[in-house]
Amino acid sequence: MTTTRRAEYAAATKRAIEQAAHDLFSRQGFKTTTVDMIARQARVAPATVYAVAGGKQGLLRTVIASATTSPETEEIKQRLADAPDAAGLVRYLTHQTRLKFADWHDVMRVVAETASQDPAVADALRLAAESRREGFRRAAGRLHDLGALHDGLTVDRAADIIWFYLDNASYFALTDTNGWPLDDAEAFLHDQLRGALLRTTA
């Protein structure tokens, strides 16, 4: 097997393990998922799961880290930094957080519930929060550069406001606790965020 083919096989194996872990953590929880279950779904040996990700705890961190550093995430952050108008930026940012929540809410619920008992899970939660915070601050900075923020609203305070409306906790409160459809939650959060951040002429 050539070096290139070995690298391709290793990358495909890693993706299969991470996808299996994502699916299992979402469907049945972090605690009840075992390395053997992940290995069976990914069609690899349990030893491969340990070698690739350091076992279940390491794999959760890897799954979260991969999502926060993926090309898709980097593209989103770049589009926020280059957005040509404020209203479009707020609309795009709200929609992207909605899409991420839809993809990851089951895993993030597991992470939030188990972080206090497991340092690896707490570290994964920190990584996810840092990535969101970076994206929100980039969006706030762009809105400032566009001259679209309310008078006296700093970049740091704008980033805090974005966090308040678009962090996973807000989506969980509206959809899980209050039973709102995700479309309704997105529309409400967009309208509230736009009013809290932007001048009426933006």
mmCIF file with all atom_site columns, N, CA, C and O in Angstrom, residues 60-70 73-74 77 97 100-101 104-105 107-112 115 119-137 163 166-169 172:
data_model
loop_
_atom_site.group_PDB
_atom_site.id
_atom_site.type_symbol
_atom_site.label_atom_id
_atom_site.label_alt_id
_atom_site.label_comp_id
_atom_site.label_asym_id
_atom_site.label_entity_id
_atom_site.label_seq_id
_atom_site.pdbx_PDB_ins_code
_atom_site.Cartn_x
_atom_site.Cartn_y
_atom_site.Cartn_z
_atom_site.occupancy
_atom_site.B_iso_or_equiv
_atom_site.pdbx_formal_charge
_atom_site.auth_seq_id
_atom_site.auth_comp_id
_atom_site.auth_asym_id
_atom_site.auth_atom_id
_atom_site.pdbx_PDB_model_num
ATOM 1   N N  . LEU A 1 60  ? -14.755 11.767 22.464 1.00 0.00 ? 60  LEU A N  1
ATOM 2   C CA . LEU A 1 60  ? -15.726 12.854 22.585 1.00 0.00 ? 60  LEU A CA 1
ATOM 3   C C  . LEU A 1 60  ? -15.041 14.197 22.345 1.00 0.00 ? 60  LEU A C  1
ATOM 4   O O  . LEU A 1 60  ? -15.557 15.054 21.619 1.00 0.00 ? 60  LEU A O  1
ATOM 5   N N  . ARG A 1 61  ? -13.880 14.363 22.956 1.00 0.00 ? 61  ARG A N  1
ATOM 6   C CA . ARG A 1 61  ? -13.135 15.608 22.752 1.00 0.00 ? 61  ARG A CA 1
ATOM 7   C C  . ARG A 1 61  ? -12.755 15.765 21.284 1.00 0.00 ? 61  ARG A C  1
ATOM 8   O O  . ARG A 1 61  ? -12.847 16.859 20.722 1.00 0.00 ? 61  ARG A O  1
ATOM 9   N N  . THR A 1 62  ? -12.343 14.665 20.644 1.00 0.00 ? 62  THR A N  1
ATOM 10  C CA . THR A 1 62  ? -11.946 14.707 19.239 1.00 0.00 ? 62  THR A CA 1
ATOM 11  C C  . THR A 1 62  ? -13.121 15.071 18.341 1.00 0.00 ? 62  THR A C  1
ATOM 12  O O  . THR A 1 62  ? -12.987 15.858 17.404 1.00 0.00 ? 62  THR A O  1
ATOM 13  N N  . VAL A 1 63  ? -14.287 14.493 18.618 1.00 0.00 ? 63  VAL A N  1
ATOM 14  C CA . VAL A 1 63  ? -15.480 14.785 17.821 1.00 0.00 ? 63  VAL A CA 1
ATOM 15  C C  . VAL A 1 63  ? -15.817 16.267 17.895 1.00 0.00 ? 63  VAL A C  1
ATOM 16  O O  . VAL A 1 63  ? -16.079 16.925 16.879 1.00 0.00 ? 63  VAL A O  1
ATOM 17  N N  . ILE A 1 64  ? -15.806 16.828 19.109 1.00 0.00 ? 64  ILE A N  1
ATOM 18  C CA . ILE A 1 64  ? -16.119 18.241 19.282 1.00 0.00 ? 64  ILE A CA 1
ATOM 19  C C  . ILE A 1 64  ? -15.052 19.111 18.627 1.00 0.00 ? 64  ILE A C  1
ATOM 20  O O  . ILE A 1 64  ? -15.363 20.078 17.911 1.00 0.00 ? 64  ILE A O  1
ATOM 21  N N  . ALA A 1 65  ? -13.785 18.757 18.855 1.00 0.00 ? 65  ALA A N  1
ATOM 22  C CA . ALA A 1 65  ? -12.684 19.545 18.288 1.00 0.00 ? 65  ALA A CA 1
ATOM 23  C C  . ALA A 1 65  ? -12.724 19.530 16.767 1.00 0.00 ? 65  ALA A C  1
ATOM 24  O O  . ALA A 1 65  ? -12.474 20.548 16.111 1.00 0.00 ? 65  ALA A O  1
ATOM 25  N N  . SER A 1 66  ? -13.043 18.382 16.189 1.00 0.00 ? 66  SER A N  1
ATOM 26  C CA . SER A 1 66  ? -13.106 18.283 14.724 1.00 0.00 ? 66  SER A CA 1
ATOM 27  C C  . SER A 1 66  ? -14.190 19.193 14.164 1.00 0.00 ? 66  SER A C  1
ATOM 28  O O  . SER A 1 66  ? -14.019 19.816 13.112 1.00 0.00 ? 66  SER A O  1
ATOM 29  N N  . ALA A 1 67  ? -15.303 19.282 14.876 1.00 0.00 ? 67  ALA A N  1
ATOM 30  C CA . ALA A 1 67  ? -16.393 20.145 14.416 1.00 0.00 ? 67  ALA A CA 1
ATOM 31  C C  . ALA A 1 67  ? -15.999 21.609 14.486 1.00 0.00 ? 67  ALA A C  1
ATOM 32  O O  . ALA A 1 67  ? -16.352 22.408 13.614 1.00 0.00 ? 67  ALA A O  1
ATOM 33  N N  . THR A 1 68  ? -15.251 21.982 15.536 1.00 0.00 ? 68  THR A N  1
ATOM 34  C CA . THR A 1 68  ? -14.909 23.394 15.709 1.00 0.00 ? 68  THR A CA 1
ATOM 35  C C  . THR A 1 68  ? -13.785 23.851 14.786 1.00 0.00 ? 68  THR A C  1
ATOM 36  O O  . THR A 1 68  ? -13.606 25.054 14.591 1.00 0.00 ? 68  THR A O  1
ATOM 37  N N  . THR A 1 69  ? -13.035 22.910 14.223 1.00 0.00 ? 69  THR A N  1
ATOM 38  C CA . THR A 1 69  ? -11.928 23.275 13.341 1.00 0.00 ? 69  THR A CA 1
ATOM 39  C C  . THR A 1 69  ? -12.143 22.791 11.910 1.00 0.00 ? 69  THR A C  1
ATOM 40  O O  . THR A 1 69  ? -11.214 22.817 11.107 1.00 0.00 ? 69  THR A O  1
ATOM 41  N N  . SER A 1 70  ? -13.352 22.366 11.596 1.00 0.00 ? 70  SER A N  1
ATOM 42  C CA . SER A 1 70  ? -13.624 21.836 10.261 1.00 0.00 ? 70  SER A CA 1
ATOM 43  C C  . SER A 1 70  ? -13.552 22.945 9.212  1.00 0.00 ? 70  SER A C  1
ATOM 44  O O  . SER A 1 70  ? -13.727 24.128 9.529  1.00 0.00 ? 70  SER A O  1
ATOM 45  N N  . THR A 1 73  ? -16.615 25.146 9.333  1.00 0.00 ? 73  THR A N  1
ATOM 46  C CA . THR A 1 73  ? -16.627 26.140 10.406 1.00 0.00 ? 73  THR A CA 1
ATOM 47  C C  . THR A 1 73  ? -15.741 27.326 10.060 1.00 0.00 ? 73  THR A C  1
ATOM 48  O O  . THR A 1 73  ? -16.103 28.492 10.284 1.00 0.00 ? 73  THR A O  1
ATOM 49  N N  . GLU A 1 74  ? -14.575 27.049 9.501  1.00 0.00 ? 74  GLU A N  1
ATOM 50  C CA . GLU A 1 74  ? -13.672 28.132 9.107  1.00 0.00 ? 74  GLU A CA 1
ATOM 51  C C  . GLU A 1 74  ? -14.285 28.990 8.004  1.00 0.00 ? 74  GLU A C  1
ATOM 52  O O  . GLU A 1 74  ? -14.118 30.213 7.993  1.00 0.00 ? 74  GLU A O  1
ATOM 53  N N  . LYS A 1 77  ? -16.795 31.373 9.622  1.00 0.00 ? 77  LYS A N  1
ATOM 54  C CA . LYS A 1 77  ? -16.125 32.485 10.297 1.00 0.00 ? 77  LYS A CA 1
ATOM 55  C C  . LYS A 1 77  ? -15.592 33.506 9.292  1.00 0.00 ? 77  LYS A C  1
ATOM 56  O O  . LYS A 1 77  ? -15.668 34.719 9.527  1.00 0.00 ? 77  LYS A O  1
ATOM 57  N N  . THR A 1 97  ? -26.197 29.162 13.311 1.00 0.00 ? 97  THR A N  1
ATOM 58  C CA . THR A 1 97  ? -26.289 28.599 14.660 1.00 0.00 ? 97  THR A CA 1
ATOM 59  C C  . THR A 1 97  ? -27.464 27.640 14.760 1.00 0.00 ? 97  THR A C  1
ATOM 60  O O  . THR A 1 97  ? -27.380 26.623 15.468 1.00 0.00 ? 97  THR A O  1
ATOM 61  N N  . LYS A 1 100 ? -26.230 24.365 13.170 1.00 0.00 ? 100 LYS A N  1
ATOM 62  C CA . LYS A 1 100 ? -25.308 23.672 14.071 1.00 0.00 ? 100 LYS A CA 1
ATOM 63  C C  . LYS A 1 100 ? -26.061 23.042 15.241 1.00 0.00 ? 100 LYS A C  1
ATOM 64  O O  . LYS A 1 100 ? -25.756 21.920 15.661 1.00 0.00 ? 100 LYS A O  1
ATOM 65  N N  . PHE A 1 101 ? -27.040 23.768 15.762 1.00 0.00 ? 101 PHE A N  1
ATOM 66  C CA . PHE A 1 101 ? -27.829 23.219 16.864 1.00 0.00 ? 101 PHE A CA 1
ATOM 67  C C  . PHE A 1 101 ? -28.583 21.975 16.411 1.00 0.00 ? 101 PHE A C  1
ATOM 68  O O  . PHE A 1 101 ? -28.641 20.969 17.140 1.00 0.00 ? 101 PHE A O  1
ATOM 69  N N  . TRP A 1 104 ? -26.090 19.096 16.241 1.00 0.00 ? 104 TRP A N  1
ATOM 70  C CA . TRP A 1 104 ? -25.295 18.746 17.417 1.00 0.00 ? 104 TRP A CA 1
ATOM 71  C C  . TRP A 1 104 ? -26.060 18.778 18.729 1.00 0.00 ? 104 TRP A C  1
ATOM 72  O O  . TRP A 1 104 ? -25.470 18.502 19.788 1.00 0.00 ? 104 TRP A O  1
ATOM 73  N N  . HIS A 1 105 ? -27.357 19.096 18.734 1.00 0.00 ? 105 HIS A N  1
ATOM 74  C CA . HIS A 1 105 ? -28.007 19.318 20.029 1.00 0.00 ? 105 HIS A CA 1
ATOM 75  C C  . HIS A 1 105 ? -28.031 18.069 20.898 1.00 0.00 ? 105 HIS A C  1
ATOM 76  O O  . HIS A 1 105 ? -27.899 18.169 22.124 1.00 0.00 ? 105 HIS A O  1
ATOM 77  N N  . VAL A 1 107 ? -25.756 15.629 21.025 1.00 0.00 ? 107 VAL A N  1
ATOM 78  C CA . VAL A 1 107 ? -24.417 15.465 21.598 1.00 0.00 ? 107 VAL A CA 1
ATOM 79  C C  . VAL A 1 107 ? -24.152 16.534 22.646 1.00 0.00 ? 107 VAL A C  1
ATOM 80  O O  . VAL A 1 107 ? -23.620 16.252 23.726 1.00 0.00 ? 107 VAL A O  1
ATOM 81  N N  . MET A 1 108 ? -24.516 17.777 22.350 1.00 0.00 ? 108 MET A N  1
ATOM 82  C CA . MET A 1 108 ? -24.243 18.857 23.291 1.00 0.00 ? 108 MET A CA 1
ATOM 83  C C  . MET A 1 108 ? -25.073 18.712 24.569 1.00 0.00 ? 108 MET A C  1
ATOM 84  O O  . MET A 1 108 ? -24.635 19.118 25.648 1.00 0.00 ? 108 MET A O  1
ATOM 85  N N  . ARG A 1 109 ? -26.241 18.109 24.474 1.00 0.00 ? 109 ARG A N  1
ATOM 86  C CA . ARG A 1 109 ? -27.020 17.842 25.686 1.00 0.00 ? 109 ARG A CA 1
ATOM 87  C C  . ARG A 1 109 ? -26.258 16.855 26.566 1.00 0.00 ? 109 ARG A C  1
ATOM 88  O O  . ARG A 1 109 ? -26.165 17.031 27.796 1.00 0.00 ? 109 ARG A O  1
ATOM 89  N N  . VAL A 1 110 ? -25.693 15.811 25.940 1.00 0.00 ? 110 VAL A N  1
ATOM 90  C CA . VAL A 1 110 ? -24.890 14.845 26.683 1.00 0.00 ? 110 VAL A CA 1
ATOM 91  C C  . VAL A 1 110 ? -23.690 15.525 27.316 1.00 0.00 ? 110 VAL A C  1
ATOM 92  O O  . VAL A 1 110 ? -23.352 15.305 28.491 1.00 0.00 ? 110 VAL A O  1
ATOM 93  N N  . VAL A 1 111 ? -23.016 16.373 26.543 1.00 0.00 ? 111 VAL A N  1
ATOM 94  C CA . VAL A 1 111 ? -21.839 17.077 27.051 1.00 0.00 ? 111 VAL A CA 1
ATOM 95  C C  . VAL A 1 111 ? -22.207 17.937 28.258 1.00 0.00 ? 111 VAL A C  1
ATOM 96  O O  . VAL A 1 111 ? -21.520 17.917 29.291 1.00 0.00 ? 111 VAL A O  1
ATOM 97  N N  . ALA A 1 112 ? -23.289 18.691 28.150 1.00 0.00 ? 112 ALA A N  1
ATOM 98  C CA . ALA A 1 112 ? -23.693 19.578 29.243 1.00 0.00 ? 112 ALA A CA 1
ATOM 99  C C  . ALA A 1 112 ? -24.060 18.799 30.494 1.00 0.00 ? 112 ALA A C  1
ATOM 100 O O  . ALA A 1 112 ? -23.756 19.228 31.620 1.00 0.00 ? 112 ALA A O  1
ATOM 101 N N  . ALA A 1 115 ? -20.540 17.063 31.973 1.00 0.00 ? 115 ALA A N  1
ATOM 102 C CA . ALA A 1 115 ? -19.290 17.827 32.100 1.00 0.00 ? 115 ALA A CA 1
ATOM 103 C C  . ALA A 1 115 ? -18.804 17.921 33.536 1.00 0.00 ? 115 ALA A C  1
ATOM 104 O O  . ALA A 1 115 ? -17.600 17.895 33.797 1.00 0.00 ? 115 ALA A O  1
ATOM 105 N N  . PRO A 1 119 ? -13.676 15.229 33.423 1.00 0.00 ? 119 PRO A N  1
ATOM 106 C CA . PRO A 1 119 ? -12.803 16.302 32.926 1.00 0.00 ? 119 PRO A CA 1
ATOM 107 C C  . PRO A 1 119 ? -12.687 16.336 31.407 1.00 0.00 ? 119 PRO A C  1
ATOM 108 O O  . PRO A 1 119 ? -12.593 17.415 30.819 1.00 0.00 ? 119 PRO A O  1
ATOM 109 N N  . ALA A 1 120 ? -12.676 15.174 30.761 1.00 0.00 ? 120 ALA A N  1
ATOM 110 C CA . ALA A 1 120 ? -12.573 15.146 29.297 1.00 0.00 ? 120 ALA A CA 1
ATOM 111 C C  . ALA A 1 120 ? -13.796 15.770 28.651 1.00 0.00 ? 120 ALA A C  1
ATOM 112 O O  . ALA A 1 120 ? -13.700 16.493 27.652 1.00 0.00 ? 120 ALA A O  1
ATOM 113 N N  . VAL A 1 121 ? -14.958 15.497 29.220 1.00 0.00 ? 121 VAL A N  1
ATOM 114 C CA . VAL A 1 121 ? -16.189 16.079 28.698 1.00 0.00 ? 121 VAL A CA 1
ATOM 115 C C  . VAL A 1 121 ? -16.203 17.585 28.936 1.00 0.00 ? 121 VAL A C  1
ATOM 116 O O  . VAL A 1 121 ? -16.601 18.370 28.072 1.00 0.00 ? 121 VAL A O  1
ATOM 117 N N  . ALA A 1 122 ? -15.755 17.996 30.123 1.00 0.00 ? 122 ALA A N  1
ATOM 118 C CA . ALA A 1 122 ? -15.684 19.426 30.423 1.00 0.00 ? 122 ALA A CA 1
ATOM 119 C C  . ALA A 1 122 ? -14.747 20.136 29.454 1.00 0.00 ? 122 ALA A C  1
ATOM 120 O O  . ALA A 1 122 ? -15.011 21.259 29.014 1.00 0.00 ? 122 ALA A O  1
ATOM 121 N N  . ASP A 1 123 ? -13.661 19.478 29.079 1.00 0.00 ? 123 ASP A N  1
ATOM 122 C CA . ASP A 1 123 ? -12.718 20.062 28.129 1.00 0.00 ? 123 ASP A CA 1
ATOM 123 C C  . ASP A 1 123 ? -13.359 20.193 26.752 1.00 0.00 ? 123 ASP A C  1
ATOM 124 O O  . ASP A 1 123 ? -13.167 21.191 26.049 1.00 0.00 ? 123 ASP A O  1
ATOM 125 N N  . ALA A 1 124 ? -14.144 19.194 26.374 1.00 0.00 ? 124 ALA A N  1
ATOM 126 C CA . ALA A 1 124 ? -14.853 19.264 25.089 1.00 0.00 ? 124 ALA A CA 1
ATOM 127 C C  . ALA A 1 124 ? -15.844 20.418 25.086 1.00 0.00 ? 124 ALA A C  1
ATOM 128 O O  . ALA A 1 124 ? -15.972 21.140 24.092 1.00 0.00 ? 124 ALA A O  1
ATOM 129 N N  . LEU A 1 125 ? -16.547 20.607 26.197 1.00 0.00 ? 125 LEU A N  1
ATOM 130 C CA . LEU A 1 125 ? -17.492 21.709 26.310 1.00 0.00 ? 125 LEU A CA 1
ATOM 131 C C  . LEU A 1 125 ? -16.773 23.048 26.192 1.00 0.00 ? 125 LEU A C  1
ATOM 132 O O  . LEU A 1 125 ? -17.260 23.984 25.545 1.00 0.00 ? 125 LEU A O  1
ATOM 133 N N  . ARG A 1 126 ? -15.599 23.152 26.819 1.00 0.00 ? 126 ARG A N  1
ATOM 134 C CA . ARG A 1 126 ? -14.812 24.387 26.740 1.00 0.00 ? 126 ARG A CA 1
ATOM 135 C C  . ARG A 1 126 ? -14.395 24.670 25.301 1.00 0.00 ? 126 ARG A C  1
ATOM 136 O O  . ARG A 1 126 ? -14.472 25.806 24.830 1.00 0.00 ? 126 ARG A O  1
ATOM 137 N N  . LEU A 1 127 ? -13.954 23.643 24.580 1.00 0.00 ? 127 LEU A N  1
ATOM 138 C CA . LEU A 1 127 ? -13.540 23.824 23.184 1.00 0.00 ? 127 LEU A CA 1
ATOM 139 C C  . LEU A 1 127 ? -14.695 24.345 22.330 1.00 0.00 ? 127 LEU A C  1
ATOM 140 O O  . LEU A 1 127 ? -14.516 25.257 21.524 1.00 0.00 ? 127 LEU A O  1
ATOM 141 N N  . ALA A 1 128 ? -15.863 23.748 22.511 1.00 0.00 ? 128 ALA A N  1
ATOM 142 C CA . ALA A 1 128 ? -17.024 24.167 21.726 1.00 0.00 ? 128 ALA A CA 1
ATOM 143 C C  . ALA A 1 128 ? -17.397 25.611 22.042 1.00 0.00 ? 128 ALA A C  1
ATOM 144 O O  . ALA A 1 128 ? -17.708 26.402 21.142 1.00 0.00 ? 128 ALA A O  1
ATOM 145 N N  . ALA A 1 129 ? -17.350 25.955 23.326 1.00 0.00 ? 129 ALA A N  1
ATOM 146 C CA . ALA A 1 129 ? -17.705 27.323 23.728 1.00 0.00 ? 129 ALA A CA 1
ATOM 147 C C  . ALA A 1 129 ? -16.711 28.332 23.176 1.00 0.00 ? 129 ALA A C  1
ATOM 148 O O  . ALA A 1 129 ? -17.094 29.422 22.722 1.00 0.00 ? 129 ALA A O  1
ATOM 149 N N  . GLU A 1 130 ? -15.434 28.002 23.210 1.00 0.00 ? 130 GLU A N  1
ATOM 150 C CA . GLU A 1 130 ? -14.411 28.914 22.691 1.00 0.00 ? 130 GLU A CA 1
ATOM 151 C C  . GLU A 1 130 ? -14.593 29.146 21.195 1.00 0.00 ? 130 GLU A C  1
ATOM 152 O O  . GLU A 1 130 ? -14.401 30.268 20.706 1.00 0.00 ? 130 GLU A O  1
ATOM 153 N N  . SER A 1 131 ? -14.935 28.092 20.463 1.00 0.00 ? 131 SER A N  1
ATOM 154 C CA . SER A 1 131 ? -15.139 28.238 19.022 1.00 0.00 ? 131 SER A CA 1
ATOM 155 C C  . SER A 1 131 ? -16.331 29.137 18.732 1.00 0.00 ? 131 SER A C  1
ATOM 156 O O  . SER A 1 131 ? -16.270 30.023 17.873 1.00 0.00 ? 131 SER A O  1
ATOM 157 N N  . ARG A 1 132 ? -17.438 28.932 19.456 1.00 0.00 ? 132 ARG A N  1
ATOM 158 C CA . ARG A 1 132 ? -18.601 29.793 19.254 1.00 0.00 ? 132 ARG A CA 1
ATOM 159 C C  . ARG A 1 132 ? -18.278 31.232 19.618 1.00 0.00 ? 132 ARG A C  1
ATOM 160 O O  . ARG A 1 132 ? -18.661 32.165 18.910 1.00 0.00 ? 132 ARG A O  1
ATOM 161 N N  . ARG A 1 133 ? -17.578 31.411 20.730 1.00 0.00 ? 133 ARG A N  1
ATOM 162 C CA . ARG A 1 133 ? -17.236 32.766 21.171 1.00 0.00 ? 133 ARG A CA 1
ATOM 163 C C  . ARG A 1 133 ? -16.378 33.471 20.121 1.00 0.00 ? 133 ARG A C  1
ATOM 164 O O  . ARG A 1 133 ? -16.583 34.664 19.845 1.00 0.00 ? 133 ARG A O  1
ATOM 165 N N  . GLU A 1 134 ? -15.440 32.748 19.510 1.00 0.00 ? 134 GLU A N  1
ATOM 166 C CA . GLU A 1 134 ? -14.601 33.359 18.473 1.00 0.00 ? 134 GLU A CA 1
ATOM 167 C C  . GLU A 1 134 ? -15.448 33.813 17.287 1.00 0.00 ? 134 GLU A C  1
ATOM 168 O O  . GLU A 1 134 ? -15.280 34.914 16.759 1.00 0.00 ? 134 GLU A O  1
ATOM 169 N N  . GLY A 1 135 ? -16.356 32.953 16.861 1.00 0.00 ? 135 GLY A N  1
ATOM 170 C CA . GLY A 1 135 ? -17.222 33.325 15.747 1.00 0.00 ? 135 GLY A CA 1
ATOM 171 C C  . GLY A 1 135 ? -18.118 34.498 16.075 1.00 0.00 ? 135 GLY A C  1
ATOM 172 O O  . GLY A 1 135 ? -18.307 35.405 15.249 1.00 0.00 ? 135 GLY A O  1
ATOM 173 N N  . PHE A 1 136 ? -18.656 34.527 17.278 1.00 0.00 ? 136 PHE A N  1
ATOM 174 C CA . PHE A 1 136 ? -19.533 35.635 17.675 1.00 0.00 ? 136 PHE A CA 1
ATOM 175 C C  . PHE A 1 136 ? -18.756 36.943 17.753 1.00 0.00 ? 136 PHE A C  1
ATOM 176 O O  . PHE A 1 136 ? -19.264 38.000 17.374 1.00 0.00 ? 136 PHE A O  1
ATOM 177 N N  . ARG A 1 137 ? -17.531 36.873 18.257 1.00 0.00 ? 137 ARG A N  1
ATOM 178 C CA . ARG A 1 137 ? -16.748 38.108 18.344 1.00 0.00 ? 137 ARG A CA 1
ATOM 179 C C  . ARG A 1 137 ? -16.356 38.600 16.950 1.00 0.00 ? 137 ARG A C  1
ATOM 180 O O  . ARG A 1 137 ? -16.306 39.809 16.695 1.00 0.00 ? 137 ARG A O  1
ATOM 181 N N  . TRP A 1 163 ? -23.979 36.054 22.102 1.00 0.00 ? 163 TRP A N  1
ATOM 182 C CA . TRP A 1 163 ? -23.903 34.827 22.906 1.00 0.00 ? 163 TRP A CA 1
ATOM 183 C C  . TRP A 1 163 ? -25.227 34.579 23.632 1.00 0.00 ? 163 TRP A C  1
ATOM 184 O O  . TRP A 1 163 ? -25.730 33.449 23.658 1.00 0.00 ? 163 TRP A O  1
ATOM 185 N N  . LEU A 1 166 ? -27.817 33.460 20.857 1.00 0.00 ? 166 LEU A N  1
ATOM 186 C CA . LEU A 1 166 ? -27.534 32.373 19.917 1.00 0.00 ? 166 LEU A CA 1
ATOM 187 C C  . LEU A 1 166 ? -26.737 31.220 20.502 1.00 0.00 ? 166 LEU A C  1
ATOM 188 O O  . LEU A 1 166 ? -26.424 30.268 19.787 1.00 0.00 ? 166 LEU A O  1
ATOM 189 N N  . ASP A 1 167 ? -26.402 31.248 21.775 1.00 0.00 ? 167 ASP A N  1
ATOM 190 C CA . ASP A 1 167 ? -25.767 30.093 22.381 1.00 0.00 ? 167 ASP A CA 1
ATOM 191 C C  . ASP A 1 167 ? -26.755 28.928 22.417 1.00 0.00 ? 167 ASP A C  1
ATOM 192 O O  . ASP A 1 167 ? -27.981 29.122 22.362 1.00 0.00 ? 167 ASP A O  1
ATOM 193 N N  . ASN A 1 168 ? -26.229 27.714 22.542 1.00 0.00 ? 168 ASN A N  1
ATOM 194 C CA . ASN A 1 168 ? -27.102 26.543 22.573 1.00 0.00 ? 168 ASN A CA 1
ATOM 195 C C  . ASN A 1 168 ? -28.167 26.639 23.655 1.00 0.00 ? 168 ASN A C  1
ATOM 196 O O  . ASN A 1 168 ? -29.286 26.128 23.485 1.00 0.00 ? 168 ASN A O  1
ATOM 197 N N  . ALA A 1 169 ? -27.843 27.280 24.780 1.00 0.00 ? 169 ALA A N  1
ATOM 198 C CA . ALA A 1 169 ? -28.798 27.356 25.887 1.00 0.00 ? 169 ALA A CA 1
ATOM 199 C C  . ALA A 1 169 ? -30.102 28.023 25.459 1.00 0.00 ? 169 ALA A C  1
ATOM 200 O O  . ALA A 1 169 ? -31.187 27.627 25.912 1.00 0.00 ? 169 ALA A O  1
ATOM 201 N N  . PHE A 1 172 ? -32.016 25.490 23.365 1.00 0.00 ? 172 PHE A N  1
ATOM 202 C CA . PHE A 1 172 ? -32.556 24.455 24.244 1.00 0.00 ? 172 PHE A CA 1
ATOM 203 C C  . PHE A 1 172 ? -33.783 24.966 24.998 1.00 0.00 ? 172 PHE A C  1
ATOM 204 O O  . PHE A 1 172 ? -34.785 24.255 25.127 1.00 0.00 ? 172 PHE A O  1
#
